[in-house]
Coordinates of C-alpha atoms in Angstrom, one line a residue:
X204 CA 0.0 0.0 0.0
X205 CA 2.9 2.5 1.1
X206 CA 6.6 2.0 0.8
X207 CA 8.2 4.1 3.2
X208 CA 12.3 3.6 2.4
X209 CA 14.8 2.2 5.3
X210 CA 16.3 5.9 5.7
X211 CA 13.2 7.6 6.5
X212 CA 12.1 4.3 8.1
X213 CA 15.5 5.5 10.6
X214 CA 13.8 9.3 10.6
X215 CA 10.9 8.8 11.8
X216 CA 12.1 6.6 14.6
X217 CA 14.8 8.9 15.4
X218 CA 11.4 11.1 15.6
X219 CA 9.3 9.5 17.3
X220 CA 11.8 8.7 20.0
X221 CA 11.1 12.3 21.7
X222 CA 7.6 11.9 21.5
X223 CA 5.1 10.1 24.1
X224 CA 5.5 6.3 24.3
X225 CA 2.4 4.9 21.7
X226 CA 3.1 7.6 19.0
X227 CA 3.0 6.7 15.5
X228 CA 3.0 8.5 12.3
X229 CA -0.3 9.9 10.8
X230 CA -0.1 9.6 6.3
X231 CA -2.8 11.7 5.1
X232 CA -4.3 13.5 2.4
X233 CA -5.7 16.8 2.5
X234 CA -8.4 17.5 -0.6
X235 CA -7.8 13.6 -1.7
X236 CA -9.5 13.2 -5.6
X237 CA -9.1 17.0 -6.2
X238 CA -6.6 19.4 -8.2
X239 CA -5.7 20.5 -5.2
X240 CA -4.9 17.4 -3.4
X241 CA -1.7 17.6 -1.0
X242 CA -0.2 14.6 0.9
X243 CA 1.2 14.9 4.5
X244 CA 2.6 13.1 7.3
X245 CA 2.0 14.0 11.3
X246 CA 2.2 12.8 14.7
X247 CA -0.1 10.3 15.5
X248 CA -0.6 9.7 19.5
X249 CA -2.5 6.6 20.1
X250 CA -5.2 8.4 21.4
X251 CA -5.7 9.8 18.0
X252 CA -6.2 6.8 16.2
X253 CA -9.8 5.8 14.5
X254 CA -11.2 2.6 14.5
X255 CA -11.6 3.3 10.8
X256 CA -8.1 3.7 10.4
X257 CA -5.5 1.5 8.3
X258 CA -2.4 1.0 10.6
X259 CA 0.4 -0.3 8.8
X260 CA 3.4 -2.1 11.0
X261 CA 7.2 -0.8 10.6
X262 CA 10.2 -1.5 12.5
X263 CA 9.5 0.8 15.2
X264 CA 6.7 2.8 14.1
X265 CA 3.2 2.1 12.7
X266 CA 2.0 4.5 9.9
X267 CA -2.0 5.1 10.3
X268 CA -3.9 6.2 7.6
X269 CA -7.5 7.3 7.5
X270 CA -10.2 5.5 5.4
X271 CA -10.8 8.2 3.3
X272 CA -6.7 8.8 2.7
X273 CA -6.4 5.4 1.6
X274 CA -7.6 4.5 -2.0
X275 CA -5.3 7.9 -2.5
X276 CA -2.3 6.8 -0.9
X277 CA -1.9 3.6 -3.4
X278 CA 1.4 3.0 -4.7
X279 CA 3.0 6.2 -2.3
X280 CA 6.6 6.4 -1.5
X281 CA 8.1 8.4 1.8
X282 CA 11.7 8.5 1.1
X283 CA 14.5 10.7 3.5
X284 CA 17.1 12.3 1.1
X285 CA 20.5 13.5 2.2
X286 CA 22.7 16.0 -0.4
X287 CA 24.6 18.3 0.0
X288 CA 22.0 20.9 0.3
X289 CA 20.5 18.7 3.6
X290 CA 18.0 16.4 4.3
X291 CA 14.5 16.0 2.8
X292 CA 11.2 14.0 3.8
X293 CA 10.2 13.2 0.1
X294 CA 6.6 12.2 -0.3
X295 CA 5.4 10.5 -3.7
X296 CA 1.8 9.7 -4.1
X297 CA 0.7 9.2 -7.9
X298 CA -3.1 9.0 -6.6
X299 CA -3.6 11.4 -4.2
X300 CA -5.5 14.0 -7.4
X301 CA -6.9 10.8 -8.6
X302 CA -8.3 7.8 -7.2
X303 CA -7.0 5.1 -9.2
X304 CA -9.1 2.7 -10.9
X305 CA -8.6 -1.2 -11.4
X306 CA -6.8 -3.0 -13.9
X307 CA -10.1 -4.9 -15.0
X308 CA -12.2 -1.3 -15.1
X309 CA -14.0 -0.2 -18.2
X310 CA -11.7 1.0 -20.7
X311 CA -13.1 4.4 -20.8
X312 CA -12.6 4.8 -17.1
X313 CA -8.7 3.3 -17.4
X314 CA -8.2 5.9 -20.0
X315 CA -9.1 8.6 -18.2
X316 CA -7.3 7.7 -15.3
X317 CA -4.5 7.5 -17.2
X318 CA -4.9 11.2 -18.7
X319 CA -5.9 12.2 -14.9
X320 CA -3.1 10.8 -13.0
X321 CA -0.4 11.4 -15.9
X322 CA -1.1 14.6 -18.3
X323 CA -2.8 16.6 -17.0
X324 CA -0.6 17.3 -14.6
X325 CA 1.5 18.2 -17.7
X326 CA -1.0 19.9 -19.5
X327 CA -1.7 21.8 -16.1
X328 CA 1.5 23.7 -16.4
X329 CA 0.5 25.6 -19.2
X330 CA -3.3 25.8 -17.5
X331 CA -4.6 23.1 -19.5
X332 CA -6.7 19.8 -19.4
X333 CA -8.3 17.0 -21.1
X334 CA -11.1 14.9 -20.6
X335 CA -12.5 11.4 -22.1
X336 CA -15.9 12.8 -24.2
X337 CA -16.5 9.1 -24.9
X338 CA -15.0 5.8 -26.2
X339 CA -16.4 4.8 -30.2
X340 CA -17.3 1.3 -31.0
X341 CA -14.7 1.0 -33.2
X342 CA -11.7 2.0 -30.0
X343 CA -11.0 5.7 -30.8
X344 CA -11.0 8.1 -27.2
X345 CA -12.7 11.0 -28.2
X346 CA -11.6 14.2 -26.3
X347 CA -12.3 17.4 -25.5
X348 CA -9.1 19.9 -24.0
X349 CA -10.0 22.6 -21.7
X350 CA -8.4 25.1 -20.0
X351 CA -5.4 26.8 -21.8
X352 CA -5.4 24.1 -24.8
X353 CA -8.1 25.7 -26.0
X354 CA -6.8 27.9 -28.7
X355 CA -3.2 26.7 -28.1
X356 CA -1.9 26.8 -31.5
X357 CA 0.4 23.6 -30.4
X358 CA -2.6 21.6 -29.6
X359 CA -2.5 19.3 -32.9
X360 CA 0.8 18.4 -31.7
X361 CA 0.4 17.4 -28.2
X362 CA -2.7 15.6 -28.9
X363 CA -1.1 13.1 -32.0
X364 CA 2.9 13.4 -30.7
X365 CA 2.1 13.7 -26.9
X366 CA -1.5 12.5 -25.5
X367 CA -2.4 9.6 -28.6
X368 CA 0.9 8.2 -28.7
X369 CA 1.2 7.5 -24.8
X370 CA -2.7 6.2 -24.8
X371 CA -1.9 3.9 -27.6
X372 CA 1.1 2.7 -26.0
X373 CA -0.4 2.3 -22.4
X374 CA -3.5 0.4 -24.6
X375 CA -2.1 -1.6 -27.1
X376 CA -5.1 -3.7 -28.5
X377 CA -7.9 -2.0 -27.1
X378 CA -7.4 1.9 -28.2
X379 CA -7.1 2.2 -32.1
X380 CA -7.1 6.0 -32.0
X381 CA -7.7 9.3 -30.9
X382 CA -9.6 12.6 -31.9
X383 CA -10.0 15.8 -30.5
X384 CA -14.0 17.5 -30.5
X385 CA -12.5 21.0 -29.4
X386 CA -13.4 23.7 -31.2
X387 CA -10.1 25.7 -30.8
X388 CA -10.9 29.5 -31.2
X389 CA -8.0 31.7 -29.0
X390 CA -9.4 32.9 -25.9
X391 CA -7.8 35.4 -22.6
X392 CA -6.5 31.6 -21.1
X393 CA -5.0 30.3 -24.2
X394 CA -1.5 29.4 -23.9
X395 CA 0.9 30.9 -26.7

C-alpha cells in the first residue's frame, strides 16, 4: 500500500523517540481526488487513532492512515534524502489527485485515469486539461481539451505526438485512436 524507504524508516524513529510512548505517524491527504490534493505526514498519538483507520506495521513505528486517505495513498513512497544541500522527507503519491481505478475497469474509465493521473498534470502547467468525451465502438477516445489548450496553436501536436501516442502505448489492443472534438478558437486563457 505504502513503501516508506529504510532511511526515512530510521527518521521517523529517530522522531518518534522524543515523543510520548504509543506515537505513530499519521499519512494523510488533504483534498484527496481534487486538483488540489496535498499529501502529508503527522504525529499520530495513540489516542488519535480511529477505529476506521489503516495501521500499517514498521520496524518501530506504525504508519496510520484514515479511510478516506487510503484509496489515494496507493502505490506512495516516503523517502528521506541527504545532499549536500540537507535532508528531505520526500513524499510520492501518484493518486492522491486521482483515485486510481482497477486493472479490469472499463476501458473508458482506465483511459481517463490515465490522462488524470499522468497529463494533466503536464498539460496543467501551461493551464490546460483533457477529458475522455466518450469511447467509439470502433476503439477511438474522443476528447475534449479545456483550459489553456483551448486555442493553443500547439494543440495538434500534443494531442497526435504527446496525448495519442502514450494512450496507444499504455493500450495496445484495445485503443485504435484518438480525436480531439475541441473547437479551438484563442481565448484570454489560451496558452501561446
Amino acid at each position: 500500500m505504502i513503501m516508506i524507504s529504510e532511511s526515512a524508516q530510521a527518521h521517523f524513529v529517530k522522531l518518534l523517540e522524543k515523543q510520548a510512548s504509543g506515537t505513530n505517524i499519521r499519512v494523510f491527504v488533504v483534498n484527496p481526488g481534487t486538483a488540489s490534493a496535498e499529501c502529508g505526514v503527522s504525529y499520530c498519538p495513540p489516542d488519535a487513532v480511529e477505529s476506521t483507520d489503516l495501521t500499517v506495521p514498521f520496524t518501530g513505528f506504525a504508519a496510520v492512515i484514515d479511510a478516506d486517505s487510503k484509496p489515494f495513498l496507493v502505490d506512495a513512497e516516503i523517502d528521506f534524502v541527504t545532499d549536500q544541500m540537507g535532508s528531505q522527507l520526500t513524499l510520492k503519491a501518484p493518486n492522491a489527485k486521482v483515485r486510481k481505478v482497477s486493472d479490469n475497469a472499463p476501458l473508458k474509465e482506465r483511459v481517463q485515469y490515465v490522462i488524470d493521473a499522468e497529463i494533466n498534470p503536464q498539460l496543467a502547467n501551461h493551464g490546460g486539461r483533457v477529458s475522455v468525451v466518450e469511447l467509439t465502438d470502433n476503439g477511438v477516445a474522443v476528447l475534449q481539451f479545456g483550459g489553456g489548450c483551448n486555442g493553443c496553436s500547439q494543440v495538434d501536436l500534443t494531442l497526435k505526438e504527446g496525448i495519442e501516442k502514450e494512450l496507444l502505448n499504455r493500450f495496445h489492443g484495445e485503443l485504435n485512436g484518438v480525436r480531439d472534438v475541441t473547437d479551438h478558437q484563442r481565448g484570454e486563457h489560451s496558452y501561446y
